[in-house]
Coordinates of C-alpha atoms in Angstrom, one line a residue:
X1 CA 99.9 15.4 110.8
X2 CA 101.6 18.8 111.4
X3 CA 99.1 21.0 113.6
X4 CA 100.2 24.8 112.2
X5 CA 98.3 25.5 108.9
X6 CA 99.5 28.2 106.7
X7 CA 97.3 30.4 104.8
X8 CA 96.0 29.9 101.2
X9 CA 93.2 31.2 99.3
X10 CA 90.7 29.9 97.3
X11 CA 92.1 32.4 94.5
X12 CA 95.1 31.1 94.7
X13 CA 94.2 27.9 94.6
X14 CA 92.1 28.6 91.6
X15 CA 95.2 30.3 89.5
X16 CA 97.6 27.4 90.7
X17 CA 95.0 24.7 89.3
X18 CA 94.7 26.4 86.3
X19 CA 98.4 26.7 85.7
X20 CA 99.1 23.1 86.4
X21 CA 96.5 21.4 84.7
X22 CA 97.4 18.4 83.0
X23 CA 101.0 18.9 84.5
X24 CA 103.4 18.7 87.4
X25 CA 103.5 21.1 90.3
X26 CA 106.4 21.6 92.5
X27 CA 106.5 21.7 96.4
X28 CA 109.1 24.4 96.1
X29 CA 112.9 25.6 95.3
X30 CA 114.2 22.5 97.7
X31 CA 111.9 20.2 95.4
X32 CA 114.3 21.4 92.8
X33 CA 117.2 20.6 94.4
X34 CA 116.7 17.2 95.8
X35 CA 116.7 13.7 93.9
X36 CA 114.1 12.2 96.4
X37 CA 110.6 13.2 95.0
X38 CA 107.3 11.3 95.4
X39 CA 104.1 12.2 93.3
X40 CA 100.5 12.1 95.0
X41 CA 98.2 12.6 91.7
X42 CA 94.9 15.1 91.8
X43 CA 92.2 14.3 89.7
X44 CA 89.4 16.8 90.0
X45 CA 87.2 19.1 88.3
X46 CA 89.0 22.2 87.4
X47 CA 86.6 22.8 84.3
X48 CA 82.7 21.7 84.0
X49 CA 79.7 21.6 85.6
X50 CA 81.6 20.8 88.6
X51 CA 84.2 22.9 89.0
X52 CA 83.3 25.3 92.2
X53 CA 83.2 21.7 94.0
X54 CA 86.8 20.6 92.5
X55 CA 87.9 23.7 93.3
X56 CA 87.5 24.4 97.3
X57 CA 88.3 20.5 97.3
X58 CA 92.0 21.1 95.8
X59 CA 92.0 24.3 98.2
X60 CA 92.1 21.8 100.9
X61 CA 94.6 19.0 99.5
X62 CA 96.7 22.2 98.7
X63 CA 96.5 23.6 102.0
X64 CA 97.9 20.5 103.7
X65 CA 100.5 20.0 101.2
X66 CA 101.7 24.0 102.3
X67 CA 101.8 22.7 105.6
X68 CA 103.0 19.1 104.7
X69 CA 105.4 19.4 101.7
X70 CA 107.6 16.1 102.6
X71 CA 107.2 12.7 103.9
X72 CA 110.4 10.3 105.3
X73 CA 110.7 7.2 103.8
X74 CA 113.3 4.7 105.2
X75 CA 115.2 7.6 107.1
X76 CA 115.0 9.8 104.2
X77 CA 113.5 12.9 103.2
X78 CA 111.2 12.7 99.9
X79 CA 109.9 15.9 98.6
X80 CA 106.0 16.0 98.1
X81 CA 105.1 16.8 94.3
X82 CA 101.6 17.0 93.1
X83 CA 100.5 16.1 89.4
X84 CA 97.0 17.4 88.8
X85 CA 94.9 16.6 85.6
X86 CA 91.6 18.0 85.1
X87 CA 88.9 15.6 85.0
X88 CA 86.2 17.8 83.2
X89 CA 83.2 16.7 85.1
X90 CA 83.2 14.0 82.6
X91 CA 82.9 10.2 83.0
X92 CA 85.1 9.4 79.9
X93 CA 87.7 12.8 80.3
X94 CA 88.0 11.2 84.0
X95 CA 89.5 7.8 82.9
X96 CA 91.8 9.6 80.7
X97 CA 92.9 12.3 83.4
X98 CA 93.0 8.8 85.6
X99 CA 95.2 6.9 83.1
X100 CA 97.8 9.5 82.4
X101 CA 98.3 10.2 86.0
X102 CA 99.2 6.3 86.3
X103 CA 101.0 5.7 82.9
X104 CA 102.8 8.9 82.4
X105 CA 103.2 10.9 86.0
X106 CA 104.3 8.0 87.5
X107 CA 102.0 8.7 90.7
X108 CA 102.4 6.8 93.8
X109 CA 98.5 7.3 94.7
X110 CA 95.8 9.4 93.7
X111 CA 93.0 11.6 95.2
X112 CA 89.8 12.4 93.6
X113 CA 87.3 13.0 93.0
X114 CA 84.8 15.2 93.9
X115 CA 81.8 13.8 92.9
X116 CA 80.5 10.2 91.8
X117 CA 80.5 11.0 88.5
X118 CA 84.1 11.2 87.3
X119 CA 85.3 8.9 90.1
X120 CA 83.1 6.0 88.6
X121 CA 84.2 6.9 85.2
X122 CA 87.6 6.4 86.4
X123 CA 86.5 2.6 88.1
X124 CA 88.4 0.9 85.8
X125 CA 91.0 2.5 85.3
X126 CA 92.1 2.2 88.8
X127 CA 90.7 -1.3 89.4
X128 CA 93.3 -2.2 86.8
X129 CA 96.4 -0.4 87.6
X130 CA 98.5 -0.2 90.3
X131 CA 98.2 2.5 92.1
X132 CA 95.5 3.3 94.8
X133 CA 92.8 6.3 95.0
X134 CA 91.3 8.1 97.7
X135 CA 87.8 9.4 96.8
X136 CA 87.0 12.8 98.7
X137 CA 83.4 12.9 98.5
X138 CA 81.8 10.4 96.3
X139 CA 79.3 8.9 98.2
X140 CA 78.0 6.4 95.6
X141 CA 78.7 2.9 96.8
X142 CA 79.5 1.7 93.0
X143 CA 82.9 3.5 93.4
X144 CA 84.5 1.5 95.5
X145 CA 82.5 -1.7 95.2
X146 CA 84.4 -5.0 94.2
X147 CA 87.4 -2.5 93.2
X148 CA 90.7 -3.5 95.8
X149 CA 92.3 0.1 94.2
X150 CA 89.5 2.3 95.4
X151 CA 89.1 4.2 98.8
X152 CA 87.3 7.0 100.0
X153 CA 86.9 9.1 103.0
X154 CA 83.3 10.2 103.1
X155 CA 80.0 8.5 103.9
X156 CA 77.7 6.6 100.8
X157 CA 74.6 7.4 99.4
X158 CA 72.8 4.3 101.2
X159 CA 74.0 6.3 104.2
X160 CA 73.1 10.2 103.6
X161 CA 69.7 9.0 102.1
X162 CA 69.1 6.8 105.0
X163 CA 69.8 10.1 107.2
X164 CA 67.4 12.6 105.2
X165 CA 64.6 10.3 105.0
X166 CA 64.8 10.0 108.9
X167 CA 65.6 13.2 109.7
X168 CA 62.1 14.4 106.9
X169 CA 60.1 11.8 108.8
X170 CA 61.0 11.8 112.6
X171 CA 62.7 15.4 113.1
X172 CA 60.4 17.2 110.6
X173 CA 57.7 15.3 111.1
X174 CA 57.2 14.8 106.9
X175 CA 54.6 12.0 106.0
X176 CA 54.9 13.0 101.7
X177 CA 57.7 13.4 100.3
X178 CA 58.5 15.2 96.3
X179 CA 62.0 13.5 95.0
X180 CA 63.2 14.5 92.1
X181 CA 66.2 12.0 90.1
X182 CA 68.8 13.9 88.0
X183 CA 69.1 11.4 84.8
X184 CA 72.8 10.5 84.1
X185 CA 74.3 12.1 87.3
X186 CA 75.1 8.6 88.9
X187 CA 75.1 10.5 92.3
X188 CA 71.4 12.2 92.1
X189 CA 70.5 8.7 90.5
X190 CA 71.6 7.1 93.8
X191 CA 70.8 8.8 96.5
X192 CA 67.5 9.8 95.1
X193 CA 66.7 5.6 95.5
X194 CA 68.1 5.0 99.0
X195 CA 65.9 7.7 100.1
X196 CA 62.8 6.9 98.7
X197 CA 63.6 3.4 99.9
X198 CA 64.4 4.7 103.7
X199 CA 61.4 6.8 103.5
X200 CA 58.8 4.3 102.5
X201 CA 60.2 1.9 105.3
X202 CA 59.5 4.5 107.5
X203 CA 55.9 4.6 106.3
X204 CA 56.2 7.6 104.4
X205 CA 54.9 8.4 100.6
X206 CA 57.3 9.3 97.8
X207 CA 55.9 11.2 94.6
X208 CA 58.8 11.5 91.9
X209 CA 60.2 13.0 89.0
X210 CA 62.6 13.2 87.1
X211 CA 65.0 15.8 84.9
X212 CA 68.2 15.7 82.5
X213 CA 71.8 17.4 83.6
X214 CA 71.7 20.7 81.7
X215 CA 67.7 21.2 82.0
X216 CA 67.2 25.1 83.0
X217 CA 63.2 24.9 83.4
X218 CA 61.8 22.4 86.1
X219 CA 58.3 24.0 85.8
X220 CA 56.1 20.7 84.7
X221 CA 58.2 18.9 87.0
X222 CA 57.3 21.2 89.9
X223 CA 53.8 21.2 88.8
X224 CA 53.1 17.6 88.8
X225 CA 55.0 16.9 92.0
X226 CA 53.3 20.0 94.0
X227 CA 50.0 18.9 93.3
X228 CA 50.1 16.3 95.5
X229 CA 51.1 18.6 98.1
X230 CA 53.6 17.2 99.7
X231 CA 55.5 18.0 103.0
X232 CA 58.9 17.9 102.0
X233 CA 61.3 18.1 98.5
X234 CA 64.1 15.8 98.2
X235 CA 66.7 17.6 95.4
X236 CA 69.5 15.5 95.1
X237 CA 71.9 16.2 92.2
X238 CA 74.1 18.6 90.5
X239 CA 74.6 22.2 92.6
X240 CA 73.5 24.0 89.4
X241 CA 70.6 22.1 88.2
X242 CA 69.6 21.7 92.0
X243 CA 69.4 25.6 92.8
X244 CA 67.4 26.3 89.4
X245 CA 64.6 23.6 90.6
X246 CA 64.4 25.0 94.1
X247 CA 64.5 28.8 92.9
X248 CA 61.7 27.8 90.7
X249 CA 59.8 26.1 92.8
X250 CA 60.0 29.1 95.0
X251 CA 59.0 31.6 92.5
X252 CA 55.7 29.3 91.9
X253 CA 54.7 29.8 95.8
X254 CA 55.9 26.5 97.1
X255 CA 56.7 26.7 100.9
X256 CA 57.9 23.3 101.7
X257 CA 60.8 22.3 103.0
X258 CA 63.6 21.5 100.4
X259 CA 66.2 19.0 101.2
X260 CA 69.1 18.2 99.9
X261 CA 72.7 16.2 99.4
X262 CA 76.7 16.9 100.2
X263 CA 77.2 18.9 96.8
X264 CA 74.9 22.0 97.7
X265 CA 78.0 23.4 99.9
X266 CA 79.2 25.2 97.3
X267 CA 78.5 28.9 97.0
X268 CA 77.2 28.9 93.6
X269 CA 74.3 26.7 95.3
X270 CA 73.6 30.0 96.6
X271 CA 74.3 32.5 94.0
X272 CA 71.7 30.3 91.2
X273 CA 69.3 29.8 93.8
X274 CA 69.1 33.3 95.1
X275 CA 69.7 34.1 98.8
X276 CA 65.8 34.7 99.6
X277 CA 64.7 31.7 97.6
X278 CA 67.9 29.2 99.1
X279 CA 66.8 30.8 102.9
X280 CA 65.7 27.4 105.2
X281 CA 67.5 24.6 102.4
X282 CA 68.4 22.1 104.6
X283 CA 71.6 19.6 103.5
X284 CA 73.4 16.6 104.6
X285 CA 77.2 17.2 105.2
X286 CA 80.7 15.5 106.4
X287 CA 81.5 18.4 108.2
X288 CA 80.8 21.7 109.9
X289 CA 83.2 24.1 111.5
X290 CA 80.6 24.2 114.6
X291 CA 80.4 20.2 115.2
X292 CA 83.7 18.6 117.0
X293 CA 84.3 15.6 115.0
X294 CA 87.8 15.1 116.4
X295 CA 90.4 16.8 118.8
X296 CA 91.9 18.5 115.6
X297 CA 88.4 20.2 113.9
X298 CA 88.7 22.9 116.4
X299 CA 92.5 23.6 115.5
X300 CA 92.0 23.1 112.0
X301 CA 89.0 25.9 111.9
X302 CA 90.4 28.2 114.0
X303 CA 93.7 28.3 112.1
X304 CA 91.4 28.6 108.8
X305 CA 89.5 31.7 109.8
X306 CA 92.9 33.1 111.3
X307 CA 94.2 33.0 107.5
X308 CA 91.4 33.9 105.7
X309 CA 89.6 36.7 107.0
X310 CA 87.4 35.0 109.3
X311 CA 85.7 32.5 106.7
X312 CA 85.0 29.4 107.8
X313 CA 86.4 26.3 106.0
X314 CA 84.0 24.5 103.6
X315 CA 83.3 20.5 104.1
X316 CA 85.5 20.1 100.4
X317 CA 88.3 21.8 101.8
X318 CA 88.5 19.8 105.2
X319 CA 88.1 16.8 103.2
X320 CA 90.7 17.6 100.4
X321 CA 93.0 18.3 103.7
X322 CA 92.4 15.2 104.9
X323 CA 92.8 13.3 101.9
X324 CA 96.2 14.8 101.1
X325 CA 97.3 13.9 105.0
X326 CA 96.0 10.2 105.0
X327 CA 98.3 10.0 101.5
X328 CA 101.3 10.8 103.4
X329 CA 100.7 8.7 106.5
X330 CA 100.4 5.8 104.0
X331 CA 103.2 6.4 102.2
X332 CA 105.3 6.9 105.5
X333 CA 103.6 3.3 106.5
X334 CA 104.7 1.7 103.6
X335 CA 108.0 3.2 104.0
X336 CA 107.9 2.6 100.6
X337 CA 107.9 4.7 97.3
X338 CA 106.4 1.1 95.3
X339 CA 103.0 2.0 95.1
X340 CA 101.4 -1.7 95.7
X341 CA 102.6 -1.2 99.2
X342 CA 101.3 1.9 99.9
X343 CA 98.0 0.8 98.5
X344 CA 98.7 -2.2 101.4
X345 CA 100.0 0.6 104.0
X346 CA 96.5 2.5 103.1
X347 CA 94.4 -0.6 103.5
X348 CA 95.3 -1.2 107.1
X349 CA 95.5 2.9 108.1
X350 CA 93.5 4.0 111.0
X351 CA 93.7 7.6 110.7
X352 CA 92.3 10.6 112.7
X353 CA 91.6 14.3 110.9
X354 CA 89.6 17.0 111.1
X355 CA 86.4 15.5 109.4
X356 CA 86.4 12.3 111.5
X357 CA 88.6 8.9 112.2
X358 CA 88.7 6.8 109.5
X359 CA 89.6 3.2 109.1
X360 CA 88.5 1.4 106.4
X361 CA 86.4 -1.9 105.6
X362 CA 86.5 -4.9 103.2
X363 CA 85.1 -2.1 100.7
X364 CA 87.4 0.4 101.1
X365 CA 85.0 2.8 102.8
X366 CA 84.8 4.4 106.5
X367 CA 81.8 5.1 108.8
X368 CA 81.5 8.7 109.2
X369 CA 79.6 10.8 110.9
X370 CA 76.7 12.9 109.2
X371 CA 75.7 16.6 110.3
X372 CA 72.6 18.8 108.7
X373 CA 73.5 22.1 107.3
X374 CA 71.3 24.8 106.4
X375 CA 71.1 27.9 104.7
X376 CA 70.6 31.1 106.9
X377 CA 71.3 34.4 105.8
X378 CA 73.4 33.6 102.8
X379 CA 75.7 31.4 104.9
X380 CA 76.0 27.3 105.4
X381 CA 75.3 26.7 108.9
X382 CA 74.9 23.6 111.4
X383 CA 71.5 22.6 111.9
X384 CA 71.6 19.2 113.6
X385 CA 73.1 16.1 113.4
X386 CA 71.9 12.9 112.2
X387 CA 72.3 9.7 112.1
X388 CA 70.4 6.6 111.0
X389 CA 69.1 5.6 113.8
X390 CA 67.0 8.7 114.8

């Protein structure tokens, strides 16, 4: 990995996606110019209920590809062209974003996606072809289970539920815990379970409910779960749909904690929550800005806030970065453009970036380390770090 970054905005991230959806995007003028060009495909949200997510993630793959734009294979220089196709938010818009990237791009591997939604709808697709994928932060297990094709460089939901329910019972001293299930987000679905699960081992008692993707009023929900008064809220699920419950459960004089999962990092979290009623929501992560993970998380921060105005790099964007890095390295491995070898080369990586080391098991997933965010004056900060063992 190359240790200068070079500067690019969100914005322009944004207005790049959007030009390039569903199409090819060059690395440059020498991309023009030279025969030798290899394609990483980028399957994320660009439109959807999960676009902010897609978005700072692909600010991240694109920032390393700025600083990262060709790889050498067998002595040779290949230039570095990413194919992007927009996956909707949408389990069945997924495969097909998945399936053109392989059949008609031509991609020699593929990252995305954020979230566990669109990456399982795309399960098969990949299980079937020929080309690897590197999920960015889709923690369900089901995603890479049994599938040879499927990586991913962030913890599971078994995992980051295990951590909250320890962290609610031994750090925060919770006994009751209010755990709410998004129906038909795989991902809320998921994590929702292997918390309760944790937290009952722990002794703990779980009081549930339950909403649909798209509800806007959580009010009987919140009602039924606060009157058993419980210590803590567990609000796993969409960013949206997440932020509506807690605002509301706010509004109705609830002063419980409220925890949540990876995809509240997102600034919308804030926005449809309201800063007041988002104030003390407390978050597992991948990564913080604060929390050395490796040598390079210091580098990588500093040069972030150096090219943007002081703002600190989101966990998406450090994980798109590292995505887009671990690509290369497996292509340069392979020394290979065939992509069954690279998928080989990627098996066997052991790779070091600014969100952790990551080597992967017979399952195609790493063990990271998880940190606790929280929200403090408008802004996503380090609270603690966990671990399943505390």
């Amino acid at each position: 990995m190359k240790s200068k970054l070079m500067a690019l905005t969100l914005t322009g991230v944004m207005a790049f996606s959007a030009m390039l959806t569903g199409c090819g995007s060059s690395s440059g003028e020498d991309s023009a110019e030279s025969a030798n060009t290899i394609k990483i495909g980028v399957f994320e949200p660009i439109t959807g209920s999960m676009a902010a997510g897609g978005a700072i993630q692909i600010e991240g793959i694109e920032l390393a590809h700025s600083e990262r734009p060709t790889v050498t294979i067998n002595g040779e220089e290949y230039n570095v062209e990413l194919v992007q196709a927009d996956n909707k938010s949408d389990k069945v818009e997924a495969a097909n974003a998945v399936t053109k990237l392989i059949e008609e791009d031509k991609v020699a591997i593929i990252l995305g996606s954020y979230s566990s939604t669109p990456s399982l709808g795309a399960y098969d697709v990949v299980k079937n072809g020929d080309v690897a994928a590197i999920g960015l932060s889709c923690t369900n297990p089901a995603v890479t289970a049994g599938n040879d094709n499927y990586f991913r460089i962030c913890f599971t939901d078994p995992y980051q539920g295990q951590v909250m329910a320890n962290y609610a019972y031994n750090t925060l001293g919770a006994r009751t815990a209010a755990v709410t299930t998004e129906q038909g987000n795989d991902y809320s679905v998921g994590l929702a379970q292997y918390f309760k699960e944790s937290f009952e081992a722990l002794g703990g008692t779980v009081y549930e409910a339950a909403y649909q993707t798209g509800d806007q009023d959580f009010n009987a929900q919140i009602t039924s779960l606060n009157a058993n008064n419980p210590d803590v809220f567990f609000v796993p699920g969409n960013f949206t749909e997440a932020a509506m419950f807690i605002k509301q459960a706010r509004q109705a004089g609830i002063e419980a904690t409220m925890l949540g999962g990876d995809t509240y990092e997102v600034q919308e979290f804030i926005d449809v929550c309201g800063a007041a009623e988002a104030e003390g929501v407390e978050f597992s992560a991948l990564f913080d800005p604060e929390a050395d993970l490796t040598p390079l998380t210091k580098e990588f921060v500093q040069n972030y806030r150096d090219n943007n105005e002081g703002k600190d790099p989101a966990s998406e964007t450090a994980l798109g970065y590292d995505g887009y890095n671990i690509a290369c390295d497996a292509i340069e491995a392979a020394n290979s453009t065939d992509p069954v070898a690279i998928r080989d080369a990627l098996a066997a990586i052991d790779f070091t970036g600014v969100t952790g080391r990551v080597q992967f098991d017979e399952n195609g997933d790493p063990t990271k380390e998880a940190v606790i965010k929280e929200v403090k004056d408008g802004k996503f900060v380090l609270k603690d770090k966990a671990s399943v063992a505390e």
